[in-house]
Coordinates of C-alpha atoms in Angstrom, one line a residue:
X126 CA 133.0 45.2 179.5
X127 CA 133.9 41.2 177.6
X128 CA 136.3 40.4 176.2
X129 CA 136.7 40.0 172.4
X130 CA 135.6 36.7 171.5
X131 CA 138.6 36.0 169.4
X132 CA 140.8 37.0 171.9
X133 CA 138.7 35.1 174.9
X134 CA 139.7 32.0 172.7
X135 CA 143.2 32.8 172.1
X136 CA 143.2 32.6 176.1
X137 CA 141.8 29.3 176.4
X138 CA 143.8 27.5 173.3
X139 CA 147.8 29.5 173.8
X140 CA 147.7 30.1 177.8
X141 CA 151.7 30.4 177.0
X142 CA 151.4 33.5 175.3
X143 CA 149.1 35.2 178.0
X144 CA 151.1 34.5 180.5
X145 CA 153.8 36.1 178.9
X146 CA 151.9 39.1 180.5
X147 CA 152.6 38.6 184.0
X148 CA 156.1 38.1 183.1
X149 CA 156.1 41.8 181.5
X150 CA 153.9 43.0 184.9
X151 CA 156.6 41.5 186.7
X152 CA 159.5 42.5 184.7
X153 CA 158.8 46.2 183.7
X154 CA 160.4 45.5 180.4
X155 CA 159.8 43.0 177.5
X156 CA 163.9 42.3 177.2
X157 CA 163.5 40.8 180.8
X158 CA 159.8 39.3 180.5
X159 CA 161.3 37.3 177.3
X160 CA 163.8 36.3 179.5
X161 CA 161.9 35.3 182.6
X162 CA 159.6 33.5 179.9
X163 CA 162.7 31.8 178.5
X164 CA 161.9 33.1 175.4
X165 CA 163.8 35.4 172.4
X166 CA 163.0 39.4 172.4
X167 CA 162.0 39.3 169.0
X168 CA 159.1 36.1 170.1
X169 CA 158.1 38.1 172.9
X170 CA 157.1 41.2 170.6
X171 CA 155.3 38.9 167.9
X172 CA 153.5 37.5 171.3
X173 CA 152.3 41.1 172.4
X174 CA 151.6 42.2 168.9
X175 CA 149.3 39.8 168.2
X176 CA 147.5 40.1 171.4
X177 CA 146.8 43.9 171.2
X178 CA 145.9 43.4 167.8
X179 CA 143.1 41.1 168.9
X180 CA 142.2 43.2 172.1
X181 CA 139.6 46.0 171.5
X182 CA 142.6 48.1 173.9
X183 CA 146.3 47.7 173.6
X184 CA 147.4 45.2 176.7
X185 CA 150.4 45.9 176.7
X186 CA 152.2 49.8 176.9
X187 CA 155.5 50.4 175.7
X188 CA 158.0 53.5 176.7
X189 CA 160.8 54.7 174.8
X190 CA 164.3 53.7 174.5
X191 CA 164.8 51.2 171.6
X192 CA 165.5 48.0 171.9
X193 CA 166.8 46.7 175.0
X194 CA 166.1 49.9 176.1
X195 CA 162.4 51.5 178.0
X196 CA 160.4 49.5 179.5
X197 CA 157.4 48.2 179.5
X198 CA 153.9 47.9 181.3
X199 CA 150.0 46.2 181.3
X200 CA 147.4 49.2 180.6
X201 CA 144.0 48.4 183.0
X202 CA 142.8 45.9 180.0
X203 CA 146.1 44.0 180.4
X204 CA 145.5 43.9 183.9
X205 CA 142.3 42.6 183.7
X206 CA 143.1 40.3 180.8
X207 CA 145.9 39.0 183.3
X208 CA 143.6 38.2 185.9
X209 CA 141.1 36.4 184.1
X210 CA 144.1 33.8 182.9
X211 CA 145.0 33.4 186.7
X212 CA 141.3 32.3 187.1
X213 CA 141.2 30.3 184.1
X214 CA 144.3 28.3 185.5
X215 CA 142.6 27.4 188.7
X216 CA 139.8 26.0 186.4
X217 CA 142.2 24.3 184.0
X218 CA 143.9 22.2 186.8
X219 CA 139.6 20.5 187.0
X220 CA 139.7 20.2 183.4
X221 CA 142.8 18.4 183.1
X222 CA 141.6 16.1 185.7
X223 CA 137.9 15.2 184.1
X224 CA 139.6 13.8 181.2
X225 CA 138.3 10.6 180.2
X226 CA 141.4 9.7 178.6
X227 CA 144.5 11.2 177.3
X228 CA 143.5 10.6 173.8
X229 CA 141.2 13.3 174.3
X230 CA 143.9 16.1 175.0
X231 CA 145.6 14.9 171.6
X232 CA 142.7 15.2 169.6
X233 CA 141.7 18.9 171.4
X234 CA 145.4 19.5 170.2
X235 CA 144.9 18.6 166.7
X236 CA 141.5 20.7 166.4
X237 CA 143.3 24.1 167.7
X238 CA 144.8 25.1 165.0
X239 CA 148.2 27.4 165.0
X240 CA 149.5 29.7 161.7
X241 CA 152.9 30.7 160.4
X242 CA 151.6 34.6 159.3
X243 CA 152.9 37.0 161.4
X244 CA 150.5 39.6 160.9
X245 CA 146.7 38.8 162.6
X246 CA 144.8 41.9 162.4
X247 CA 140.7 41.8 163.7
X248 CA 138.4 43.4 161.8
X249 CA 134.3 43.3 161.2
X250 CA 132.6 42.6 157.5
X251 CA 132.0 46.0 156.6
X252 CA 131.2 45.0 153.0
X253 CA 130.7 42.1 150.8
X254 CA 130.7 42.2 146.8
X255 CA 130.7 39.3 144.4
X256 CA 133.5 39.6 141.4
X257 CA 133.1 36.1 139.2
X258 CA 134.2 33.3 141.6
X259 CA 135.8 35.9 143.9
X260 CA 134.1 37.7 146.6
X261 CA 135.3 40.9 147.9
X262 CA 135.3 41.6 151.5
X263 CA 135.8 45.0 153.0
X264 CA 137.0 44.8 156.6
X265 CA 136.6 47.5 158.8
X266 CA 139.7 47.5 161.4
X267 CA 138.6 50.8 163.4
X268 CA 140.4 54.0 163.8
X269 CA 139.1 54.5 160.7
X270 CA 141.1 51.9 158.9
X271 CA 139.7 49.5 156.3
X272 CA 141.5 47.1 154.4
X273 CA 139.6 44.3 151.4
X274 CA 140.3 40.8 151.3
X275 CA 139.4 38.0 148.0
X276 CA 139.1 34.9 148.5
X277 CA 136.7 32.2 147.0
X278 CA 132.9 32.3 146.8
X279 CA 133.5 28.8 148.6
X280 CA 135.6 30.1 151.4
X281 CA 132.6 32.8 152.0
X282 CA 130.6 29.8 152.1
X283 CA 132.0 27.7 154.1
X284 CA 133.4 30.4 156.9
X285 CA 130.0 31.7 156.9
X286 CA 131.0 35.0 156.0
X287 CA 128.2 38.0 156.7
X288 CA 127.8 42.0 157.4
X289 CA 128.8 42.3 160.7
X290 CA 130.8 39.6 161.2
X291 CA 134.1 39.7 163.5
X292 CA 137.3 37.7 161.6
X293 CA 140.9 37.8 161.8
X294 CA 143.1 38.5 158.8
X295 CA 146.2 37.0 158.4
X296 CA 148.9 38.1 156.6
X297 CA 152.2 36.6 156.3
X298 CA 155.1 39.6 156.8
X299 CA 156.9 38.6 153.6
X300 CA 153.2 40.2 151.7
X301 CA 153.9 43.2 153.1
X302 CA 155.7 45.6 150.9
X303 CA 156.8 49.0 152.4
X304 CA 156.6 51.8 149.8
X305 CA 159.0 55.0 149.8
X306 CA 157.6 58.3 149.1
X307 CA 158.9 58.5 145.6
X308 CA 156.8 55.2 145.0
X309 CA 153.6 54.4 144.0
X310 CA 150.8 52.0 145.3
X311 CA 149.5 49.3 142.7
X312 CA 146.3 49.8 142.1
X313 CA 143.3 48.1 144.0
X314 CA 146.4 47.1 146.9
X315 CA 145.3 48.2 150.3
X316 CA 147.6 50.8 151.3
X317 CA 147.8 52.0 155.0
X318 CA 150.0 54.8 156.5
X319 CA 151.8 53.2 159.1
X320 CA 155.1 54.8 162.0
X321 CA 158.0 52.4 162.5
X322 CA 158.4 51.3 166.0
X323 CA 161.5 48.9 165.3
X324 CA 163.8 47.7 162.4
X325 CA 165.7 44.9 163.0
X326 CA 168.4 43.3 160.8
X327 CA 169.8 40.1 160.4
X328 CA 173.5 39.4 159.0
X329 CA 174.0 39.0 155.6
X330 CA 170.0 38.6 155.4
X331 CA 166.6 41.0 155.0
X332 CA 165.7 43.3 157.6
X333 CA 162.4 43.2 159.8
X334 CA 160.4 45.9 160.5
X335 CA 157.4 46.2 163.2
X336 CA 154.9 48.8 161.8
X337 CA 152.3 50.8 164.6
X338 CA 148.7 51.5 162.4
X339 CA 147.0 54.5 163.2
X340 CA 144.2 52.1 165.5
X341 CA 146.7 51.3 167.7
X342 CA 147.3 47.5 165.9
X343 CA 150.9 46.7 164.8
X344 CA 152.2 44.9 161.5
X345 CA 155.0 43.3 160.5
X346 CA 157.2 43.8 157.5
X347 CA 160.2 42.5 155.2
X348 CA 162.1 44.5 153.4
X349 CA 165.8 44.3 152.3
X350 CA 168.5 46.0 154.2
X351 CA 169.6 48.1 151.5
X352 CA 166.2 49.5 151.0
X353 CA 166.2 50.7 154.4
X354 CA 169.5 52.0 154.4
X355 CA 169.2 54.2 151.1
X356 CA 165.6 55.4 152.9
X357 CA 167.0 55.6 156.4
X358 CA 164.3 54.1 158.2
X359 CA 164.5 53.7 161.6
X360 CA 161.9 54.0 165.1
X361 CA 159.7 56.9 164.0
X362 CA 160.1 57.2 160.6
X363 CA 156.5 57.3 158.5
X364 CA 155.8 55.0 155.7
X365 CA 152.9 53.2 153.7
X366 CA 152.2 49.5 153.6
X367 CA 151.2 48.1 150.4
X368 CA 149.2 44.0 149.8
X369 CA 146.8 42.7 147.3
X370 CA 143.4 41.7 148.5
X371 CA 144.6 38.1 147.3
X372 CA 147.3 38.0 150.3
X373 CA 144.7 38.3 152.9
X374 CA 143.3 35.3 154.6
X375 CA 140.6 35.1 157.0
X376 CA 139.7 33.1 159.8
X377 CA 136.4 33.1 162.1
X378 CA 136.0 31.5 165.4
X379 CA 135.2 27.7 165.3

């Protein structure tokens, strides 16, 4: 079985974040894999978040026992994932090497691009409506899940948007709104049910939540601290996720 393509590029282009899973092979926990990596707990998760979210399988298995707590292993796909990084490293050392020039490292730097959302979820075209200047695309995430995007006639364009088409969505944290069960959805939001796996609060600031979707792909949410302490959420608890079409960006592989 391949590899996703999105995810056999997010190999090549962050090679940091991968091997963040031969720390967590290593460690048995992600507390001690973020340290091994030299690395925060809280950029360790985001790391393994965003690679099961682009997997077609989780890579990475969690056990109970909050945070700093349970531990931590690669499922078989990790595994596998993990050894075709080791291979890609033996191949890397050549590429390095066949470099004309070192120019040509800076401008391969400048045509990967990174983002700042937190939230990268895969999904195929499922649909593909036109509304004005907008178009409406319907992504299918699996499990069951579907979520719409809207973005600009122009961006369909130039992405080269079509049925059947793989993209990631990208969705800042700060977009996600979580809704109690007295509340409800705006209409034509996505909503999704979503478990909390982890709340985590800052001082004198808004907390953080990390969300697990029913497909086994995990988002990230901000909400503040005395929202979460009137609704007691905490590792477990059951809650929807609400954002407009309009908050969802899409990327395809270049």
């Amino acid at each position: 079985m391949s590899l996703p393509a999105l995810l056999t590029q997010h190999i090549v282009r962050r090679p940091q974040r991968i091997a963040l899973l031969q720390h967590v092979a290593e460690q048995g926990s992600i507390t001690r894999a973020a340290k091994a990596a030299g690395i925060s707990y809280k950029a360790a998760w985001d790391a393994i978040d965003e690679l099961n979210n682009l997997a077609a399988q989780p890579l990475v298995e969690r056990s109970t026992g909050g945070r700093g707590g349970g531990g931590a292993r690669l499922s078989a796909e990790g595994e596998r994932v993990l050894r075709l990084y080791q291979r890609l490293q033996a191949l890397q050392a050549e590429i390095l090497e066949s470099a004309e020039d070192s120019s040509d490292l800076d401008l391969l730097g400048r045509l990967m691009l990174r983002t700042s959302a937190r939230n990268q979820l895969q999904g195929r075209i499922s649909g593909l409506r036109r509304e004005g200047r907008h178009d409406r695309i319907s992504l299918d995430l699996g499990g069951g899940l579907e979520i719409e995007a809207l973005i600009t006639r122009g961006s369909t364009e130039r992405l080269e948007l079509a049925l059947g088409g793989t993209v990631v969505a990208l969705l800042k944290a700060g977009w996600v709104r979580l809704l109690g069960a007295d509340e409800t959805p705006e209409p034509g939001s996505n909503c999704l049910q979503a478990k909390v796996e982890e709340v985590l609060i800052e001082e004198d600031g808004p907390g953080e939540v990390r969300l697990a979707l029913g497909n086994g792909q995990t988002l990230c949410a901000i909400a503040e601290a005395d929202w979460l302490a009137q609704r007691q959420v905490q590792p477990g608890s059951a809650l929807r996720v609400q954002f407009h079409p309009s908050f969802v960006l899409l990327g395809v592989p270049v």
